[in-house]
Amino acid sequence: MERFIRRAEPSALNLHDLLEARDHYYVHIANLPTVIGTAVGRYRIRQRDLNFSSPEFTPGDIDLGPRTLDNSDFKPWSWPCVLVFVNEWLDKETIARHPELSVPPVLYLPDGRQVRTCPILVEKRQNNLPPAETTAFASDNFGPGFQVYVADQGSTRMGVASAIVEDGASAYALASRHLVADVDPGSAVFALPRGKRLDIGRVTSRAVDTLPLQEVYPGFAGRSSRLTLDAALVKLDSVASISSQYVDVGRMGELVDISADKMSLSLIGCPVFSVLPGGHRVEGIVHGLFYRHATLGGVDSLSEFLIGPRDAGQSVETRPGDSGAVWFWDHIADRKPRPDDAPPAKQTDAAGDDETYRPLAVQWGGQGFSANSGGPAREFVLATSMTAICKTLSVQVVQEWDTNQSRYWGKVGHYNIGYAACFALQSPKAQALFAANATAIGVSDQDIVAKRLPSAKQKTQFIALADVPDLVWRSSRGKDKANHFADMDEPGSGRFAGKTLLDLWNSDISSRDPQVWNEFYSSIDPDRKPEHRGALPFRVAQLYEVMVEAVREGHIDKYVCAAGVLAHYIGDACQPLHVSYLHHGQPHDEGDDKVHAVYEDDMLQFAAVEVVGGVKQRVADREPLTITRGGMAAADAVVSLMRRTVAELPPAEVVEVYQRVRGSGQSSAMWRELGEKTLNRMADGAITLATVWQSAWTEGGGDEPGRFTESELKIPIPVELLKKLYDAKSFAESKWLFEMSVPR
């Protein structure tokens, strides 16, 4: 008769089946006096069971005694099941006398599906652990992983900043909701970089405590179940000196995307790690999903992840105050099977980089279990997926702000100059071509204001050309480093004594030679490295020749690609700190090293709206420059731009203002003093760029009758072709100054 009875294969069950079974038996299990919590996961096999070492053996019927966290583990062949945590193990005699007290071994669903239960004997830790200690961070730059503090009712609460997030309008630090619960919006949140209090932001009303499970995961069974998210947004006072990188972890990668369609039992056993304040690395694995940690008034409170130790007998050592810590997918450990296990199911590391780590979950609480009365507790972490938090709060994680790395004429500047120049061409054909390709060269005004800018992490995707030299070539072309600047105001020595590169360029045409410049740099320091010998004007001359040749040969894609990357270098030429030996403040004075980043990146991001409107208006009001001919004429036009730049906005003035307005609101204060002159310089850069583009187009014969039609030029160049060009190192090859020669 067995063949006529439906028996579901246990290994074929999925997460939906387990949640449905738990929900179906909710009243029965919740009312058992020994049950203290449930989760869904995989069956924990006792180590003494033959099934523990091989799937060829089936679980035996012999009495192996209580199953504990120390004497059991799950295996790749473990059944999907409902984990039931109990505080008393009932022997067979007790169950025989009181069967109503036992956890049912199988949960039967109406359609015949059978879901196993897995009772585990534990004892909840009764005493609170001591709180985490305050850590003084050595970094000057606040970022994720820092402890954050809120003062309320005469005491101070402590948590961990999870990530830097944004909603398209503002940037926030993500933190635990209970850190700021009932604190008045606008109250200060502070951190302790180098042990000194720094107000990093303000409490907002945007927070979430719990939500119905089905609201976060549509289709998941969870009657009267609420998922704990425990997250809040702290609006940052300033993005200056903010890092997006988690302390002591590495680069923040893409989120592990978790949704109702993607959440599965493959997450059980997933290796994860966190780095807690103080640099303490804690490793674990996912032991269970949707752990019911509390019930009140008939409503279950669920934790999306139950994270525990990787090996029996160990613990994940966290303390109160660690809430907000991020748990990352340990993709390196995931390549190594656990002892005696088959390789676990792997996820794809989108970045393909061992130094990039993808956040999976945010810790909000902990749970201590012990196997024996009075024994040491094994700590488990309660956490919520970063995806669920970001989706609920309508924010996305910022991956690319890293003030610990050098930054060059921020994206706002480069992309705005490149985009504005696309609408300042002089001939109808050139106007048609650049208007059609404006968003391949720069970024639209609307996207700049909304901070929708390309990222260096998007190298597999097309990156708008005006910042390719920074976002792509700085890592793929080492020799391009010296093409972004020239120290035009630095005094020479020896035969160049008393003269600067600007002086030489103006007074002696024969000095307009890369080898003369190389001698000039050697006169100051014979050991100066090639990357510190700026070659910007000669890079412009080189790209000009590439553009002319491309037009002559009818290769419009090469012309547009060369023109797009040229926007970067001419954009550098109108930034005063790119054409001065004061590029990072006064030499040998560490106190103003950050002036470069604060001026060109933080200040422009702060004033993005004013930048977009101000540059556009100034470009429209200015007359075009005179058309030139030849690469060195283009270089001369750029040196003239440099001369006008340092005349209107001396580099020393930028450094002086930076030093004088230190502290909160520095970007705003710098903009008030330097904004108008900066807008003038950017507009001058855009006009110079458009003139050089037009000159190369004209010299190459682009306006000659019969060469090109306006209708064909209005068709945008496919970005795939442009990416293929800039990814080829042979295209507009980057060279050191001493390898360059004077164009024709």
Short mmCIF file of N, CA and C in Angstrom, two decimals, residues 476-611:
data_model
loop_
_atom_site.label_atom_id
_atom_site.label_comp_id
_atom_site.label_asym_id
_atom_site.label_seq_id
_atom_site.Cartn_x
_atom_site.Cartn_y
_atom_site.Cartn_z
N SER A 476 45.11 51.36 -15.08
CA SER A 476 45.54 50.51 -16.19
C SER A 476 46.72 51.07 -16.96
N ARG A 477 47.01 52.36 -16.79
CA ARG A 477 48.13 52.99 -17.50
C ARG A 477 48.97 53.79 -16.49
N GLY A 478 50.00 53.16 -15.98
CA GLY A 478 50.83 53.84 -15.00
C GLY A 478 51.48 55.10 -15.52
N LYS A 479 51.81 55.12 -16.80
CA LYS A 479 52.50 56.28 -17.37
C LYS A 479 51.59 57.49 -17.56
N ASP A 480 50.31 57.33 -17.34
CA ASP A 480 49.41 58.47 -17.53
C ASP A 480 49.42 59.41 -16.32
N LYS A 481 50.06 58.99 -15.23
CA LYS A 481 50.02 59.78 -14.00
C LYS A 481 50.54 61.20 -14.20
N ALA A 482 51.60 61.35 -15.03
CA ALA A 482 52.22 62.67 -15.18
C ALA A 482 51.50 63.55 -16.19
N ASN A 483 50.47 63.03 -16.85
CA ASN A 483 49.77 63.80 -17.88
C ASN A 483 48.70 64.73 -17.33
N HIS A 484 48.43 64.65 -16.03
CA HIS A 484 47.32 65.38 -15.44
C HIS A 484 47.72 66.72 -14.84
N PHE A 485 48.99 67.07 -14.87
CA PHE A 485 49.41 68.29 -14.19
C PHE A 485 50.69 68.82 -14.82
N ALA A 486 51.06 70.00 -14.40
CA ALA A 486 52.36 70.60 -14.69
C ALA A 486 52.59 71.69 -13.66
N ASP A 487 53.72 71.64 -12.99
CA ASP A 487 54.00 72.63 -11.93
C ASP A 487 54.55 73.90 -12.58
N MET A 488 53.65 74.69 -13.14
CA MET A 488 54.04 75.82 -13.99
C MET A 488 54.67 76.97 -13.21
N ASP A 489 54.47 77.03 -11.88
CA ASP A 489 54.98 78.16 -11.10
C ASP A 489 56.15 77.79 -10.21
N GLU A 490 56.70 76.60 -10.38
CA GLU A 490 57.81 76.16 -9.54
C GLU A 490 59.13 76.72 -10.09
N PRO A 491 59.93 77.41 -9.27
CA PRO A 491 61.20 77.97 -9.74
C PRO A 491 62.23 76.88 -10.03
N GLY A 492 62.95 77.04 -11.14
CA GLY A 492 63.99 76.09 -11.49
C GLY A 492 65.31 76.42 -10.83
N SER A 493 66.34 75.63 -11.15
CA SER A 493 67.68 75.84 -10.61
C SER A 493 68.69 75.75 -11.74
N GLY A 494 69.95 76.01 -11.42
CA GLY A 494 70.99 75.93 -12.43
C GLY A 494 70.76 76.93 -13.54
N ARG A 495 70.80 76.45 -14.77
CA ARG A 495 70.58 77.36 -15.90
C ARG A 495 69.14 77.86 -15.98
N PHE A 496 68.28 77.24 -15.20
CA PHE A 496 66.88 77.67 -15.17
C PHE A 496 66.58 78.51 -13.92
N ALA A 497 67.62 78.91 -13.22
CA ALA A 497 67.43 79.64 -11.96
C ALA A 497 66.62 80.92 -12.19
N GLY A 498 65.65 81.16 -11.30
CA GLY A 498 64.83 82.37 -11.39
C GLY A 498 63.72 82.30 -12.41
N LYS A 499 63.55 81.15 -13.05
CA LYS A 499 62.52 81.03 -14.07
C LYS A 499 61.58 79.87 -13.73
N THR A 500 60.36 80.00 -14.18
CA THR A 500 59.38 78.93 -14.05
C THR A 500 59.06 78.39 -15.44
N LEU A 501 58.31 77.32 -15.49
CA LEU A 501 57.91 76.78 -16.80
C LEU A 501 57.03 77.78 -17.56
N LEU A 502 56.22 78.53 -16.83
CA LEU A 502 55.43 79.57 -17.49
C LEU A 502 56.34 80.63 -18.11
N ASP A 503 57.38 81.03 -17.37
CA ASP A 503 58.32 82.02 -17.90
C ASP A 503 58.99 81.49 -19.17
N LEU A 504 59.47 80.26 -19.12
CA LEU A 504 60.17 79.68 -20.26
C LEU A 504 59.25 79.59 -21.48
N TRP A 505 58.03 79.17 -21.25
CA TRP A 505 57.09 79.00 -22.38
C TRP A 505 56.84 80.34 -23.07
N ASN A 506 56.75 81.40 -22.29
CA ASN A 506 56.45 82.71 -22.86
C ASN A 506 57.66 83.34 -23.55
N SER A 507 58.84 83.09 -23.00
CA SER A 507 60.01 83.84 -23.47
C SER A 507 60.87 83.10 -24.49
N ASP A 508 60.77 81.79 -24.53
CA ASP A 508 61.67 81.03 -25.39
C ASP A 508 60.91 79.87 -26.03
N ILE A 509 60.63 80.02 -27.32
CA ILE A 509 59.85 78.98 -28.01
C ILE A 509 60.59 77.65 -28.01
N SER A 510 61.92 77.70 -28.03
CA SER A 510 62.69 76.45 -28.05
C SER A 510 62.51 75.64 -26.76
N SER A 511 62.01 76.30 -25.70
CA SER A 511 61.79 75.59 -24.44
C SER A 511 60.50 74.76 -24.47
N ARG A 512 59.72 74.94 -25.52
CA ARG A 512 58.47 74.18 -25.63
C ARG A 512 58.78 72.78 -26.16
N ASP A 513 59.53 72.06 -25.37
CA ASP A 513 60.04 70.75 -25.78
C ASP A 513 60.05 69.84 -24.55
N PRO A 514 59.55 68.62 -24.67
CA PRO A 514 59.52 67.72 -23.51
C PRO A 514 60.89 67.50 -22.89
N GLN A 515 61.93 67.45 -23.71
CA GLN A 515 63.26 67.19 -23.17
C GLN A 515 63.78 68.38 -22.38
N VAL A 516 63.44 69.61 -22.81
CA VAL A 516 63.82 70.79 -22.03
C VAL A 516 63.10 70.78 -20.69
N TRP A 517 61.83 70.43 -20.73
CA TRP A 517 61.06 70.34 -19.47
C TRP A 517 61.68 69.28 -18.55
N ASN A 518 62.11 68.18 -19.12
CA ASN A 518 62.72 67.13 -18.32
C ASN A 518 63.99 67.63 -17.64
N GLU A 519 64.79 68.42 -18.39
CA GLU A 519 65.99 69.02 -17.81
C GLU A 519 65.62 70.01 -16.70
N PHE A 520 64.53 70.74 -16.92
CA PHE A 520 64.07 71.71 -15.91
C PHE A 520 63.75 70.99 -14.60
N TYR A 521 62.99 69.91 -14.68
CA TYR A 521 62.66 69.17 -13.46
C TYR A 521 63.92 68.59 -12.80
N SER A 522 64.87 68.14 -13.62
CA SER A 522 66.11 67.59 -13.07
C SER A 522 66.94 68.66 -12.38
N SER A 523 66.82 69.91 -12.85
CA SER A 523 67.58 70.99 -12.21
C SER A 523 67.10 71.20 -10.77
N ILE A 524 65.84 70.91 -10.51
CA ILE A 524 65.29 71.05 -9.16
C ILE A 524 65.64 69.84 -8.32
N ASP A 525 65.50 68.65 -8.92
CA ASP A 525 65.79 67.40 -8.22
C ASP A 525 66.15 66.35 -9.25
N PRO A 526 67.42 66.00 -9.37
CA PRO A 526 67.84 65.01 -10.37
C PRO A 526 67.15 63.66 -10.18
N ASP A 527 66.70 63.38 -8.95
CA ASP A 527 66.08 62.07 -8.67
C ASP A 527 64.56 62.12 -8.72
N ARG A 528 64.02 63.22 -9.20
CA ARG A 528 62.56 63.31 -9.26
C ARG A 528 62.02 62.21 -10.18
N LYS A 529 61.05 61.46 -9.68
CA LYS A 529 60.51 60.32 -10.41
C LYS A 529 59.70 60.78 -11.63
N PRO A 530 59.60 59.94 -12.67
CA PRO A 530 58.86 60.32 -13.88
C PRO A 530 57.42 60.74 -13.60
N GLU A 531 56.75 60.09 -12.60
CA GLU A 531 55.36 60.43 -12.33
C GLU A 531 55.21 61.80 -11.70
N HIS A 532 56.32 62.42 -11.28
CA HIS A 532 56.27 63.76 -10.69
C HIS A 532 56.80 64.82 -11.64
N ARG A 533 56.94 64.47 -12.91
CA ARG A 533 57.39 65.41 -13.94
C ARG A 533 56.21 65.67 -14.87
N GLY A 534 55.44 66.70 -14.53
CA GLY A 534 54.19 66.97 -15.23
C GLY A 534 54.37 67.24 -16.72
N ALA A 535 53.46 66.68 -17.52
CA ALA A 535 53.58 66.77 -18.98
C ALA A 535 52.28 67.19 -19.64
N LEU A 536 51.41 67.87 -18.91
CA LEU A 536 50.05 68.12 -19.39
C LEU A 536 49.98 68.77 -20.78
N PRO A 537 50.69 69.86 -21.07
CA PRO A 537 50.54 70.49 -22.40
C PRO A 537 50.92 69.55 -23.55
N PHE A 538 51.93 68.71 -23.33
CA PHE A 538 52.36 67.81 -24.39
C PHE A 538 51.37 66.66 -24.59
N ARG A 539 50.66 66.28 -23.52
CA ARG A 539 49.58 65.29 -23.67
C ARG A 539 48.47 65.88 -24.53
N VAL A 540 48.17 67.17 -24.34
CA VAL A 540 47.15 67.84 -25.16
C VAL A 540 47.58 67.85 -26.62
N ALA A 541 48.86 68.16 -26.87
CA ALA A 541 49.37 68.18 -28.24
C ALA A 541 49.24 66.80 -28.88
N GLN A 542 49.55 65.76 -28.13
CA GLN A 542 49.47 64.39 -28.65
C GLN A 542 48.03 64.04 -29.03
N LEU A 543 47.08 64.34 -28.15
CA LEU A 543 45.68 64.00 -28.44
C LEU A 543 45.13 64.84 -29.59
N TYR A 544 45.60 66.06 -29.71
CA TYR A 544 45.18 66.90 -30.84
C TYR A 544 45.56 66.21 -32.16
N GLU A 545 46.78 65.71 -32.24
CA GLU A 545 47.22 65.03 -33.46
C GLU A 545 46.41 63.77 -33.72
N VAL A 546 46.05 63.05 -32.66
CA VAL A 546 45.20 61.86 -32.82
C VAL A 546 43.85 62.25 -33.40
N MET A 547 43.28 63.35 -32.94
CA MET A 547 41.98 63.81 -33.43
C MET A 547 42.05 64.20 -34.91
N VAL A 548 43.07 64.95 -35.27
CA VAL A 548 43.21 65.39 -36.66
C VAL A 548 43.32 64.19 -37.59
N GLU A 549 44.18 63.24 -37.22
CA GLU A 549 44.36 62.04 -38.06
C GLU A 549 43.06 61.25 -38.16
N ALA A 550 42.32 61.15 -37.07
CA ALA A 550 41.07 60.39 -37.08
C ALA A 550 40.06 61.01 -38.04
N VAL A 551 39.96 62.35 -38.04
CA VAL A 551 39.02 63.01 -38.96
C VAL A 551 39.46 62.79 -40.40
N ARG A 552 40.75 62.93 -40.68
CA ARG A 552 41.25 62.74 -42.03
C ARG A 552 40.95 61.35 -42.57
N GLU A 553 41.05 60.35 -41.67
CA GLU A 553 40.83 58.96 -42.09
C GLU A 553 39.37 58.55 -42.00
N GLY A 554 38.51 59.47 -41.56
CA GLY A 554 37.08 59.17 -41.49
C GLY A 554 36.67 58.34 -40.30
N HIS A 555 37.54 58.24 -39.30
CA HIS A 555 37.22 57.44 -38.11
C HIS A 555 36.60 58.35 -37.04
N ILE A 556 35.31 58.59 -37.15
CA ILE A 556 34.64 59.49 -36.23
C ILE A 556 34.66 58.95 -34.80
N ASP A 557 34.62 57.62 -34.67
CA ASP A 557 34.65 57.05 -33.32
C ASP A 557 35.96 57.38 -32.62
N LYS A 558 37.09 57.30 -33.33
CA LYS A 558 38.38 57.63 -32.73
C LYS A 558 38.46 59.11 -32.40
N TYR A 559 37.90 59.94 -33.28
CA TYR A 559 37.92 61.38 -33.01
C TYR A 559 37.14 61.69 -31.73
N VAL A 560 35.94 61.13 -31.60
CA VAL A 560 35.11 61.40 -30.42
C VAL A 560 35.78 60.86 -29.16
N CYS A 561 36.39 59.69 -29.25
CA CYS A 561 37.03 59.11 -28.07
C CYS A 561 38.22 59.97 -27.63
N ALA A 562 39.05 60.39 -28.58
CA ALA A 562 40.19 61.25 -28.24
C ALA A 562 39.72 62.59 -27.70
N ALA A 563 38.66 63.15 -28.31
CA ALA A 563 38.12 64.42 -27.85
C ALA A 563 37.56 64.29 -26.44
N GLY A 564 36.91 63.17 -26.16
CA GLY A 564 36.33 62.96 -24.83
C GLY A 564 37.37 62.88 -23.74
N VAL A 565 38.43 62.11 -23.96
CA VAL A 565 39.46 62.01 -22.91
C VAL A 565 40.28 63.30 -22.82
N LEU A 566 40.39 64.04 -23.94
CA LEU A 566 41.07 65.34 -23.90
C LEU A 566 40.36 66.28 -22.93
N ALA A 567 39.04 66.13 -22.81
CA ALA A 567 38.28 66.98 -21.88
C ALA A 567 38.85 66.88 -20.47
N HIS A 568 39.37 65.72 -20.12
CA HIS A 568 39.91 65.54 -18.77
C HIS A 568 41.15 66.40 -18.55
N TYR A 569 42.07 66.34 -19.48
CA TYR A 569 43.34 67.05 -19.30
C TYR A 569 43.17 68.56 -19.38
N ILE A 570 42.31 69.03 -20.28
CA ILE A 570 42.06 70.47 -20.33
C ILE A 570 41.27 70.91 -19.10
N GLY A 571 40.42 70.01 -18.60
CA GLY A 571 39.76 70.29 -17.32
C GLY A 571 40.77 70.44 -16.20
N ASP A 572 41.82 69.62 -16.20
CA ASP A 572 42.88 69.76 -15.20
C ASP A 572 43.60 71.10 -15.33
N ALA A 573 43.76 71.57 -16.58
CA ALA A 573 44.53 72.79 -16.81
C ALA A 573 43.85 74.04 -16.28
N CYS A 574 42.55 73.99 -16.00
CA CYS A 574 41.88 75.17 -15.45
C CYS A 574 41.65 75.06 -13.95
N GLN A 575 42.26 74.05 -13.33
CA GLN A 575 42.21 73.88 -11.88
C GLN A 575 43.52 74.40 -11.31
N PRO A 576 43.50 75.46 -10.50
CA PRO A 576 44.76 76.09 -10.08
C PRO A 576 45.73 75.16 -9.38
N LEU A 577 45.24 74.17 -8.64
CA LEU A 577 46.15 73.28 -7.91
C LEU A 577 46.75 72.21 -8.82
N HIS A 578 46.27 72.10 -10.06
CA HIS A 578 46.85 71.15 -11.00
C HIS A 578 48.00 71.77 -11.79
N VAL A 579 48.16 73.06 -11.70
CA VAL A 579 49.19 73.72 -12.49
C VAL A 579 50.18 74.43 -11.57
N SER A 580 50.33 73.92 -10.35
CA SER A 580 51.15 74.59 -9.35
C SER A 580 51.88 73.57 -8.48
N TYR A 581 53.04 73.99 -7.98
CA TYR A 581 53.75 73.14 -7.03
C TYR A 581 53.03 73.10 -5.68
N LEU A 582 52.02 73.92 -5.51
CA LEU A 582 51.20 73.90 -4.29
C LEU A 582 50.01 72.95 -4.41
N HIS A 583 50.16 71.94 -5.26
CA HIS A 583 49.03 71.03 -5.55
C HIS A 583 48.44 70.40 -4.30
N HIS A 584 49.23 70.12 -3.29
CA HIS A 584 48.72 69.59 -2.02
C HIS A 584 49.13 70.50 -0.87
N GLY A 585 49.04 71.80 -1.10
CA GLY A 585 49.38 72.77 -0.08
C GLY A 585 50.87 73.06 -0.07
N GLN A 586 51.29 73.73 0.97
CA GLN A 586 52.69 74.09 1.08
C GLN A 586 53.54 72.82 1.23
N PRO A 587 54.64 72.72 0.46
CA PRO A 587 55.51 71.54 0.59
C PRO A 587 55.99 71.37 2.04
N HIS A 588 56.04 70.12 2.46
CA HIS A 588 56.53 69.77 3.80
C HIS A 588 55.61 70.23 4.92
N ASP A 589 54.39 70.63 4.59
CA ASP A 589 53.41 71.00 5.62
C ASP A 589 52.24 70.05 5.52
N GLU A 590 52.19 69.06 6.40
CA GLU A 590 51.14 68.04 6.34
C GLU A 590 49.77 68.60 6.70
N GLY A 591 49.74 69.77 7.30
CA GLY A 591 48.49 70.33 7.76
C GLY A 591 47.53 70.73 6.66
N ASP A 592 48.03 70.91 5.43
CA ASP A 592 47.12 71.30 4.35
C ASP A 592 47.15 70.31 3.19
N ASP A 593 47.54 69.07 3.47
CA ASP A 593 47.62 68.05 2.41
C ASP A 593 46.28 67.78 1.75
N LYS A 594 45.17 68.00 2.48
CA LYS A 594 43.86 67.64 1.95
C LYS A 594 43.21 68.78 1.15
N VAL A 595 43.93 69.89 0.96
CA VAL A 595 43.34 71.02 0.25
C VAL A 595 42.90 70.62 -1.15
N HIS A 596 43.67 69.76 -1.81
CA HIS A 596 43.36 69.36 -3.17
C HIS A 596 41.98 68.71 -3.24
N ALA A 597 41.78 67.70 -2.36
CA ALA A 597 40.52 66.96 -2.37
C ALA A 597 39.35 67.83 -1.93
N VAL A 598 39.55 68.64 -0.89
CA VAL A 598 38.44 69.45 -0.39
C VAL A 598 38.03 70.50 -1.41
N TYR A 599 39.01 71.14 -2.05
CA TYR A 599 38.68 72.20 -3.02
C TYR A 599 37.99 71.64 -4.26
N GLU A 600 38.60 70.66 -4.89
CA GLU A 600 38.11 70.26 -6.20
C GLU A 600 37.01 69.21 -6.16
N ASP A 601 36.87 68.53 -5.06
CA ASP A 601 35.87 67.47 -5.01
C ASP A 601 34.74 67.81 -4.04
N ASP A 602 35.09 67.95 -2.76
CA ASP A 602 34.05 68.19 -1.76
C ASP A 602 33.33 69.52 -2.00
N MET A 603 34.08 70.57 -2.31
CA MET A 603 33.46 71.88 -2.51
C MET A 603 32.52 71.86 -3.71
N LEU A 604 32.96 71.21 -4.80
CA LEU A 604 32.12 71.19 -6.00
C LEU A 604 30.89 70.30 -5.80
N GLN A 605 31.05 69.21 -5.06
CA GLN A 605 29.87 68.39 -4.76
C GLN A 605 28.88 69.18 -3.92
N PHE A 606 29.38 69.94 -2.97
CA PHE A 606 28.51 70.76 -2.13
C PHE A 606 27.73 71.75 -2.99
N ALA A 607 28.37 72.33 -4.00
CA ALA A 607 27.76 73.39 -4.81
C ALA A 607 27.38 72.91 -6.20
N ALA A 608 26.99 71.63 -6.33
CA ALA A 608 26.74 71.06 -7.66
C ALA A 608 25.70 71.86 -8.45
N VAL A 609 24.64 72.32 -7.79
CA VAL A 609 23.59 73.06 -8.50
C VAL A 609 24.15 74.38 -9.03
N GLU A 610 24.89 75.10 -8.18
CA GLU A 610 25.48 76.36 -8.62
C GLU A 610 26.51 76.16 -9.72
N VAL A 611 27.25 75.06 -9.65
CA VAL A 611 28.25 74.77 -10.68
C VAL A 611 27.59 74.58 -12.03
#
